[in-house]
Tab-separated table of N, CA and C in Angstrom:
chain	number	residue	atom	x	y	z
A	27	MET	N	9.602	1.534	15.174
A	27	MET	CA	8.289	1.913	14.672
A	27	MET	C	7.784	0.840	13.716
A	28	ARG	N	6.533	0.495	13.879
A	28	ARG	CA	5.893	-0.522	13.046
A	28	ARG	C	5.054	0.192	11.987
A	29	VAL	N	5.438	0.001	10.722
A	29	VAL	CA	4.838	0.740	9.617
A	29	VAL	C	4.246	-0.232	8.605
A	30	LEU	N	3.034	0.087	8.152
A	30	LEU	CA	2.354	-0.705	7.130
A	30	LEU	C	1.998	0.201	5.967
A	31	ALA	N	2.453	-0.177	4.766
A	31	ALA	CA	2.131	0.562	3.542
A	31	ALA	C	1.288	-0.344	2.651
A	32	ILE	N	0.183	0.206	2.144
A	32	ILE	CA	-0.762	-0.593	1.359
A	32	ILE	C	-1.026	0.058	0.005
A	33	ASP	N	-0.898	-0.746	-1.039
A	33	ASP	CA	-1.334	-0.371	-2.379
A	33	ASP	C	-2.667	-1.086	-2.588
A	34	PRO	N	-3.805	-0.395	-2.342
A	34	PRO	CA	-5.098	-1.087	-2.353
A	34	PRO	C	-5.592	-1.427	-3.755
A	35	GLY	N	-6.323	-2.514	-3.836
A	35	GLY	CA	-6.932	-2.950	-5.085
A	35	GLY	C	-7.389	-4.387	-4.947
A	36	SER	N	-7.972	-4.932	-6.005
A	36	SER	CA	-8.375	-6.341	-5.983
A	36	SER	C	-7.162	-7.226	-5.716
A	37	ALA	N	-6.032	-6.828	-6.268
A	37	ALA	CA	-4.733	-7.388	-5.886
A	37	ALA	C	-4.016	-6.231	-5.191
A	38	SER	N	-3.704	-6.403	-3.932
A	38	SER	CA	-3.123	-5.303	-3.159
A	38	SER	C	-1.732	-5.665	-2.678
A	39	GLY	N	-0.861	-4.655	-2.666
A	39	GLY	CA	0.496	-4.821	-2.166
A	39	GLY	C	0.570	-4.358	-0.722
A	40	TRP	N	1.301	-5.104	0.108
A	40	TRP	CA	1.426	-4.812	1.534
A	40	TRP	C	2.896	-4.865	1.919
A	41	TYR	N	3.415	-3.762	2.445
A	41	TYR	CA	4.796	-3.703	2.936
A	41	TYR	C	4.725	-3.381	4.420
A	42	PHE	N	5.240	-4.286	5.247
A	42	PHE	CA	5.231	-4.078	6.689
A	42	PHE	C	6.654	-4.204	7.217
A	43	THR	N	7.025	-3.298	8.107
A	43	THR	CA	8.302	-3.426	8.797
A	43	THR	C	8.148	-2.985	10.244
A	44	ASP	N	8.900	-3.659	11.090
A	44	ASP	CA	8.963	-3.261	12.491
A	44	ASP	C	10.342	-2.690	12.813
A	45	GLY	N	11.125	-2.430	11.775
A	45	GLY	CA	12.472	-1.913	11.937
A	45	GLY	C	13.525	-3.009	11.833
A	46	ASP	N	13.141	-4.252	12.141
A	46	ASP	CA	14.067	-5.386	12.058
A	46	ASP	C	13.713	-6.326	10.912
A	47	THR	N	12.421	-6.555	10.723
A	47	THR	CA	11.982	-7.487	9.694
A	47	THR	C	11.096	-6.770	8.678
A	48	ILE	N	11.022	-7.361	7.507
A	48	ILE	CA	10.182	-6.837	6.427
A	48	ILE	C	9.269	-7.956	5.957
A	49	ARG	N	8.016	-7.614	5.763
A	49	ARG	CA	7.029	-8.547	5.189
A	49	ARG	C	6.432	-7.852	3.971
A	50	LEU	N	6.709	-8.384	2.781
A	50	LEU	CA	6.213	-7.806	1.531
A	50	LEU	C	5.362	-8.860	0.832
A	51	THR	N	4.067	-8.560	0.680
A	51	THR	CA	3.147	-9.553	0.134
A	51	THR	C	2.180	-8.919	-0.862
A	52	THR	N	1.562	-9.796	-1.648
A	52	THR	CA	0.431	-9.416	-2.483
A	52	THR	C	-0.750	-10.245	-2.005
A	53	PHE	N	-1.868	-9.577	-1.745
A	53	PHE	CA	-3.082	-10.267	-1.336
A	53	PHE	C	-4.118	-10.051	-2.428
A	54	VAL	N	-4.699	-11.141	-2.906
A	54	VAL	CA	-5.690	-11.068	-3.981
A	54	VAL	C	-7.037	-11.538	-3.438
A	55	VAL	N	-8.045	-10.681	-3.561
A	55	VAL	CA	-9.386	-11.077	-3.130
A	55	VAL	C	-9.989	-12.015	-4.174
A	56	THR	N	-10.952	-12.803	-3.753
A	56	THR	CA	-11.623	-13.742	-4.648
A	56	THR	C	-12.437	-12.972	-5.679
A	57	ARG	N	-12.123	-13.142	-6.935
A	57	ARG	CA	-12.749	-12.352	-8.002
A	57	ARG	C	-14.241	-12.620	-8.154
A	58	LYS	N	-14.679	-13.839	-7.913
A	58	LYS	CA	-16.084	-14.164	-8.127
A	58	LYS	C	-16.957	-13.874	-6.907
A	59	ALA	N	-16.341	-13.391	-5.835
A	59	ALA	CA	-17.100	-13.059	-4.624
A	59	ALA	C	-17.835	-11.732	-4.842
A	60	THR	N	-18.835	-11.481	-4.026
A	60	THR	CA	-19.530	-10.194	-4.090
A	60	THR	C	-18.593	-9.089	-3.616
A	61	LYS	N	-18.949	-7.851	-3.905
A	61	LYS	CA	-18.124	-6.726	-3.461
A	61	LYS	C	-17.960	-6.754	-1.942
A	62	GLY	N	-19.046	-7.004	-1.230
A	62	GLY	CA	-18.988	-7.062	0.230
A	62	GLY	C	-18.064	-8.164	0.722
A	63	GLN	N	-18.101	-9.316	0.084
A	63	GLN	CA	-17.230	-10.423	0.479
A	63	GLN	C	-15.763	-10.088	0.208
A	64	ARG	N	-15.507	-9.440	-0.944
A	64	ARG	CA	-14.127	-9.059	-1.264
A	64	ARG	C	-13.602	-8.025	-0.272
A	65	LEU	N	-14.442	-7.073	0.108
A	65	LEU	CA	-14.027	-6.070	1.103
A	65	LEU	C	-13.754	-6.725	2.454
A	66	LYS	N	-14.586	-7.695	2.808
A	66	LYS	CA	-14.392	-8.412	4.069
A	66	LYS	C	-13.060	-9.174	4.050
A	67	GLN	N	-12.724	-9.810	2.925
A	67	GLN	CA	-11.445	-10.515	2.796
A	67	GLN	C	-10.273	-9.544	2.952
A	68	PHE	N	-10.363	-8.396	2.290
A	68	PHE	CA	-9.322	-7.376	2.356
A	68	PHE	C	-9.121	-6.909	3.801
A	69	PHE	N	-10.215	-6.610	4.485
A	69	PHE	CA	-10.152	-6.116	5.857
A	69	PHE	C	-9.598	-7.186	6.804
A	70	LYS	N	-10.033	-8.422	6.613
A	70	LYS	CA	-9.546	-9.524	7.448
A	70	LYS	C	-8.034	-9.688	7.282
A	71	TYR	N	-7.544	-9.583	6.045
A	71	TYR	CA	-6.102	-9.675	5.817
A	71	TYR	C	-5.387	-8.506	6.498
A	72	GLY	N	-5.944	-7.325	6.392
A	72	GLY	CA	-5.335	-6.167	7.039
A	72	GLY	C	-5.195	-6.333	8.541
A	73	ARG	N	-6.114	-7.054	9.123
A	73	ARG	CA	-6.080	-7.277	10.575
A	73	ARG	C	-5.020	-8.301	10.996
A	74	THR	N	-4.342	-8.951	10.045
A	74	THR	CA	-3.253	-9.866	10.407
A	74	THR	C	-2.000	-9.107	10.830
A	75	PHE	N	-1.945	-7.816	10.541
A	75	PHE	CA	-0.809	-6.983	10.932
A	75	PHE	C	-1.108	-6.393	12.304
A	76	LYS	N	-0.171	-6.531	13.226
A	76	LYS	CA	-0.420	-6.149	14.617
A	76	LYS	C	0.404	-4.922	15.027
A	77	ASP	N	-0.169	-4.150	15.954
A	77	ASP	CA	0.531	-3.040	16.615
A	77	ASP	C	1.146	-2.050	15.624
A	78	ILE	N	0.345	-1.566	14.710
A	78	ILE	CA	0.806	-0.628	13.681
A	78	ILE	C	0.887	0.775	14.276
A	79	ASP	N	2.022	1.444	14.054
A	79	ASP	CA	2.198	2.827	14.501
A	79	ASP	C	1.848	3.831	13.403
A	80	HIS	N	2.154	3.461	12.171
A	80	HIS	CA	1.892	4.361	11.049
A	80	HIS	C	1.402	3.536	9.862
A	81	LEU	N	0.358	4.024	9.206
A	81	LEU	CA	-0.221	3.346	8.056
A	81	LEU	C	-0.217	4.308	6.873
A	82	ILE	N	0.267	3.828	5.740
A	82	ILE	CA	0.383	4.628	4.521
A	82	ILE	C	-0.392	3.911	3.421
A	83	TYR	N	-1.132	4.666	2.633
A	83	TYR	CA	-1.764	4.024	1.477
A	83	TYR	C	-1.767	4.967	0.282
A	84	GLU	N	-1.890	4.351	-0.895
A	84	GLU	CA	-1.912	5.105	-2.150
A	84	GLU	C	-3.332	5.577	-2.420
A	85	ASP	N	-3.462	6.860	-2.683
A	85	ASP	CA	-4.746	7.441	-3.033
A	85	ASP	C	-5.272	6.739	-4.284
A	86	PRO	N	-6.527	6.348	-4.299
A	86	PRO	CA	-7.039	5.608	-5.453
A	86	PRO	C	-6.979	6.397	-6.759
A	87	TYR	N	-6.609	5.684	-7.803
A	87	TYR	CA	-6.735	6.183	-9.164
A	87	TYR	C	-7.753	5.266	-9.818
A	88	VAL	N	-8.880	5.826	-10.186
A	88	VAL	CA	-9.959	4.986	-10.690
A	88	VAL	C	-10.345	5.353	-12.113
A	89	ALA	N	-10.664	4.320	-12.877
A	89	ALA	CA	-10.999	4.513	-14.283
A	89	ALA	C	-12.493	4.391	-14.555
A	90	SER	N	-13.237	3.832	-13.609
A	90	SER	CA	-14.663	3.635	-13.838
A	90	SER	C	-15.420	3.792	-12.530
A	91	PHE	N	-16.735	3.971	-12.632
A	91	PHE	CA	-17.578	4.110	-11.446
A	91	PHE	C	-17.504	2.852	-10.579
A	92	LYS	N	-17.566	1.685	-11.218
A	92	LYS	CA	-17.516	0.414	-10.487
A	92	LYS	C	-16.199	0.305	-9.709
A	93	SER	N	-15.117	0.623	-10.359
A	93	SER	CA	-13.806	0.587	-9.712
A	93	SER	C	-13.733	1.620	-8.592
A	94	ALA	N	-14.283	2.795	-8.815
A	94	ALA	CA	-14.248	3.861	-7.807
A	94	ALA	C	-14.947	3.419	-6.529
A	95	ARG	N	-16.109	2.820	-6.658
A	95	ARG	CA	-16.860	2.381	-5.473
A	95	ARG	C	-16.043	1.386	-4.654
A	96	PHE	N	-15.408	0.435	-5.321
A	96	PHE	CA	-14.622	-0.575	-4.626
A	96	PHE	C	-13.376	0.046	-3.991
A	97	GLN	N	-12.672	0.871	-4.751
A	97	GLN	CA	-11.434	1.495	-4.254
A	97	GLN	C	-11.709	2.384	-3.040
A	98	TYR	N	-12.747	3.196	-3.121
A	98	TYR	CA	-13.019	4.092	-2.001
A	98	TYR	C	-13.563	3.343	-0.791
A	99	ALA	N	-14.246	2.244	-0.997
A	99	ALA	CA	-14.657	1.406	0.134
A	99	ALA	C	-13.423	0.832	0.819
A	100	MET	N	-12.421	0.438	0.023
A	100	MET	CA	-11.177	-0.085	0.599
A	100	MET	C	-10.460	0.988	1.420
A	101	THR	N	-10.432	2.204	0.927
A	101	THR	CA	-9.751	3.253	1.690
A	101	THR	C	-10.453	3.500	3.022
A	102	GLY	N	-11.755	3.375	3.048
A	102	GLY	CA	-12.469	3.486	4.320
A	102	GLY	C	-12.048	2.396	5.286
A	103	LEU	N	-11.881	1.177	4.784
A	103	LEU	CA	-11.434	0.077	5.635
A	103	LEU	C	-10.009	0.298	6.130
A	104	ILE	N	-9.162	0.854	5.272
A	104	ILE	CA	-7.792	1.162	5.687
A	104	ILE	C	-7.808	2.189	6.820
A	105	GLU	N	-8.676	3.182	6.692
A	105	GLU	CA	-8.752	4.193	7.749
A	105	GLU	C	-9.300	3.599	9.044
A	106	ILE	N	-10.187	2.617	8.946
A	106	ILE	CA	-10.649	1.919	10.152
A	106	ILE	C	-9.494	1.141	10.785
A	107	LEU	N	-8.681	0.460	9.958
A	107	LEU	CA	-7.505	-0.238	10.489
A	107	LEU	C	-6.602	0.724	11.253
A	108	ALA	N	-6.355	1.884	10.671
A	108	ALA	CA	-5.510	2.883	11.344
A	108	ALA	C	-6.129	3.291	12.671
A	109	ALA	N	-7.434	3.511	12.688
A	109	ALA	CA	-8.115	3.917	13.923
A	109	ALA	C	-8.043	2.817	14.980
A	110	GLU	N	-8.180	1.566	14.568
A	110	GLU	CA	-8.099	0.453	15.524
A	110	GLU	C	-6.738	0.379	16.212
A	111	HIS	N	-5.704	0.829	15.527
A	111	HIS	CA	-4.348	0.804	16.076
A	111	HIS	C	-3.926	2.165	16.638
A	112	SER	N	-4.793	3.160	16.536
A	112	SER	CA	-4.417	4.538	16.872
A	112	SER	C	-3.160	4.942	16.101
A	113	ALA	N	-3.086	4.484	14.867
A	113	ALA	CA	-1.924	4.726	14.014
A	113	ALA	C	-2.072	6.046	13.268
A	114	GLU	N	-0.951	6.696	13.037
A	114	GLU	CA	-0.951	7.866	12.161
A	114	GLU	C	-1.221	7.370	10.743
A	115	LEU	N	-1.806	8.233	9.936
A	115	LEU	CA	-2.219	7.843	8.593
A	115	LEU	C	-1.655	8.828	7.577
A	116	THR	N	-1.109	8.291	6.491
A	116	THR	CA	-0.592	9.110	5.397
A	116	THR	C	-1.162	8.586	4.093
A	117	VAL	N	-1.654	9.495	3.253
A	117	VAL	CA	-2.170	9.149	1.930
A	117	VAL	C	-1.249	9.799	0.903
A	118	LEU	N	-0.781	9.019	-0.065
A	118	LEU	CA	0.140	9.529	-1.083
A	118	LEU	C	-0.467	9.340	-2.473
A	119	HIS	N	-0.239	10.316	-3.332
A	119	HIS	CA	-0.792	10.305	-4.685
A	119	HIS	C	0.072	9.449	-5.614
A	120	PRO	N	-0.542	8.694	-6.533
A	120	PRO	CA	0.218	7.825	-7.436
A	120	PRO	C	1.291	8.553	-8.250
A	121	THR	N	1.006	9.746	-8.743
A	121	THR	CA	1.990	10.483	-9.543
A	121	THR	C	3.196	10.871	-8.700
A	122	THR	N	2.957	11.294	-7.461
A	122	THR	CA	4.046	11.644	-6.544
A	122	THR	C	4.907	10.417	-6.276
A	123	LEU	N	4.266	9.290	-6.113
A	123	LEU	CA	4.967	8.040	-5.861
A	123	LEU	C	5.858	7.663	-7.041
A	124	LYS	N	5.313	7.741	-8.252
A	124	LYS	CA	6.080	7.405	-9.451
A	124	LYS	C	7.271	8.341	-9.631
A	125	LYS	N	7.054	9.624	-9.390
A	125	LYS	CA	8.137	10.592	-9.544
A	125	LYS	C	9.245	10.321	-8.531
A	126	PHE	N	8.875	10.006	-7.306
A	126	PHE	CA	9.866	9.691	-6.287
A	126	PHE	C	10.682	8.460	-6.678
A	127	ALA	N	10.003	7.429	-7.158
A	127	ALA	CA	10.663	6.156	-7.467
A	127	ALA	C	11.530	6.208	-8.717
A	128	THR	N	11.083	6.936	-9.735
A	128	THR	CA	11.766	6.857	-11.038
A	128	THR	C	12.215	8.199	-11.599
A	129	GLY	N	11.763	9.289	-10.995
A	129	GLY	CA	12.113	10.604	-11.518
A	129	GLY	C	11.067	11.163	-12.472
A	130	THR	N	10.060	10.370	-12.820
A	130	THR	CA	8.990	10.847	-13.680
A	130	THR	C	7.634	10.371	-13.149
A	131	GLY	N	6.653	11.250	-13.206
A	131	GLY	CA	5.311	10.909	-12.758
A	131	GLY	C	4.557	10.020	-13.735
A	132	ARG	N	5.175	9.698	-14.858
A	132	ARG	CA	4.536	8.871	-15.875
A	132	ARG	C	5.200	7.497	-16.005
A	133	ALA	N	5.862	7.040	-14.957
A	133	ALA	CA	6.567	5.757	-14.994
A	133	ALA	C	5.597	4.603	-15.236
A	134	THR	N	6.088	3.584	-15.924
A	134	THR	CA	5.289	2.379	-16.170
A	134	THR	C	5.387	1.435	-14.968
A	135	LYS	N	4.506	0.455	-14.940
A	135	LYS	CA	4.559	-0.561	-13.883
A	135	LYS	C	5.905	-1.274	-13.904
A	136	ASP	N	6.397	-1.610	-15.107
A	136	ASP	CA	7.678	-2.309	-15.220
A	136	ASP	C	8.830	-1.469	-14.683
A	137	GLU	N	8.785	-0.162	-14.928
A	137	GLU	CA	9.839	0.718	-14.401
A	137	GLU	C	9.789	0.783	-12.881
A	138	MET	N	8.593	0.832	-12.318
A	138	MET	CA	8.441	0.866	-10.863
A	138	MET	C	8.962	-0.432	-10.239
A	139	ILE	N	8.657	-1.549	-10.877
A	139	ILE	CA	9.126	-2.846	-10.377
A	139	ILE	C	10.648	-2.926	-10.449
A	140	ALA	N	11.208	-2.553	-11.588
A	140	ALA	CA	12.661	-2.637	-11.777
A	140	ALA	C	13.405	-1.802	-10.736
A	141	ARG	N	12.943	-0.588	-10.499
A	141	ARG	CA	13.593	0.284	-9.495
A	141	ARG	C	13.461	-0.318	-8.099
A	142	ALA	N	12.317	-0.881	-7.777
A	142	ALA	CA	12.133	-1.496	-6.456
A	142	ALA	C	13.047	-2.712	-6.308
A	143	GLN	N	13.158	-3.515	-7.356
A	143	GLN	CA	14.018	-4.694	-7.287
A	143	GLN	C	15.477	-4.310	-7.078
A	144	GLU	N	15.891	-3.154	-7.590
A	144	GLU	CA	17.259	-2.670	-7.399
A	144	GLU	C	17.520	-2.270	-5.950
A	145	GLU	N	16.508	-1.761	-5.272
A	145	GLU	CA	16.710	-1.163	-3.953
A	145	GLU	C	16.215	-1.971	-2.770
A	146	CYS	N	15.175	-2.733	-2.937
A	146	CYS	CA	14.520	-3.397	-1.813
A	146	CYS	C	15.361	-4.562	-1.285
A	147	ASP	N	15.340	-4.733	0.037
A	147	ASP	CA	16.103	-5.802	0.685
A	147	ASP	C	15.440	-7.173	0.577
A	148	VAL	N	14.202	-7.219	0.107
A	148	VAL	CA	13.501	-8.488	-0.095
A	148	VAL	C	13.016	-8.548	-1.542
A	149	SER	N	12.618	-9.715	-1.981
A	149	SER	CA	12.171	-9.905	-3.356
A	149	SER	C	10.879	-9.126	-3.636
A	150	VAL	N	10.863	-8.419	-4.764
A	150	VAL	CA	9.674	-7.681	-5.225
A	150	VAL	C	9.142	-8.433	-6.437
A	151	ASN	N	7.935	-8.998	-6.310
A	151	ASN	CA	7.427	-9.910	-7.327
A	151	ASN	C	6.435	-9.324	-8.317
A	152	ASP	N	5.853	-8.156	-8.017
A	152	ASP	CA	4.849	-7.598	-8.925
A	152	ASP	C	4.679	-6.105	-8.658
A	153	GLU	N	3.825	-5.461	-9.465
A	153	GLU	CA	3.629	-4.015	-9.350
A	153	GLU	C	2.969	-3.613	-8.032
A	154	HIS	N	2.189	-4.501	-7.443
A	154	HIS	CA	1.523	-4.192	-6.179
A	154	HIS	C	2.538	-4.120	-5.045
A	155	GLN	N	3.449	-5.076	-5.026
A	155	GLN	CA	4.518	-5.056	-4.032
A	155	GLN	C	5.448	-3.876	-4.263
A	156	ALA	N	5.740	-3.574	-5.522
A	156	ALA	CA	6.606	-2.429	-5.826
A	156	ALA	C	5.969	-1.135	-5.317
A	157	ASP	N	4.691	-0.950	-5.565
A	157	ASP	CA	4.024	0.263	-5.090
A	157	ASP	C	4.019	0.340	-3.565
A	158	ALA	N	3.767	-0.775	-2.895
A	158	ALA	CA	3.780	-0.779	-1.430
A	158	ALA	C	5.170	-0.413	-0.912
A	159	TYR	N	6.204	-0.967	-1.542
A	159	TYR	CA	7.579	-0.631	-1.162
A	159	TYR	C	7.845	0.864	-1.332
A	160	TRP	N	7.454	1.419	-2.487
A	160	TRP	CA	7.712	2.839	-2.742
A	160	TRP	C	6.881	3.741	-1.829
A	161	LEU	N	5.696	3.304	-1.443
A	161	LEU	CA	4.915	4.068	-0.466
A	161	LEU	C	5.701	4.201	0.833
A	162	TYR	N	6.258	3.077	1.279
A	162	TYR	CA	7.062	3.109	2.504
A	162	TYR	C	8.281	4.006	2.339
A	163	ARG	N	8.996	3.846	1.232
A	163	ARG	CA	10.225	4.631	1.013
A	163	ARG	C	9.936	6.132	0.919
A	164	LEU	N	8.867	6.511	0.233
A	164	LEU	CA	8.523	7.931	0.133
A	164	LEU	C	8.150	8.479	1.504
A	165	TRP	N	7.364	7.733	2.253
A	165	TRP	CA	7.011	8.153	3.609
A	165	TRP	C	8.269	8.322	4.462
A	166	LEU	N	9.194	7.360	4.374
A	166	LEU	CA	10.438	7.403	5.143
A	166	LEU	C	11.258	8.635	4.758
A	167	SER	N	11.315	8.934	3.475
A	167	SER	CA	12.039	10.120	3.002
A	167	SER	C	11.391	11.395	3.559
A	168	ASN	N	10.078	11.445	3.544
A	168	ASN	CA	9.373	12.607	4.090
A	168	ASN	C	9.623	12.755	5.590
A	169	GLN	N	9.683	11.631	6.309
A	169	GLN	CA	9.961	11.663	7.748
A	169	GLN	C	11.352	12.218	8.012
A	170	ALA	N	12.335	11.785	7.209
A	170	ALA	CA	13.698	12.262	7.363
A	170	ALA	C	13.772	13.765	7.129
A	171	SER	N	13.036	14.251	6.117
A	171	SER	CA	13.010	15.689	5.811
A	171	SER	C	12.427	16.486	6.970
A	172	LYS	N	11.413	15.944	7.626
A	172	LYS	CA	10.793	16.630	8.774
A	172	LYS	C	11.755	16.739	9.953
A	173	ASN	N	12.658	15.750	10.072
A	173	ASN	CA	13.570	15.711	11.212
A	173	ASN	C	14.859	16.491	10.992
A	174	GLU	N	15.030	17.063	9.819
A	174	GLU	CA	16.259	17.831	9.536
A	174	GLU	C	16.200	19.199	10.145
């Protein structure tokens, strides 16, 4: 199964696996570009992943109206990516993700990174990659529970 987990944002974390290989990256949109240009960059990067069976993303947590507009536009693009691949889609809440990774829904970015670095088979370089990794792991845990 080919799975893509995305932590969306101006700097976004991407965890992709096909069962044999793992690709863990951070993609940063151009900060001085218009909102439309940044969304186009994000979507174009998302299209570099091929033959996705399942797509997971973190539900946006937004602090301002400006951030909300950008975050929710990104989630729409993620859902279009899923539709283009006929992929199943899972949305996970940030607090649920933190609790799964660290045991508390109030974990810091540093705690999330440290836990991911302990467990992940590839290098985890920042909070975006850590979140993408934990999105995949939580989804995988939920899948295992369904199959019991």
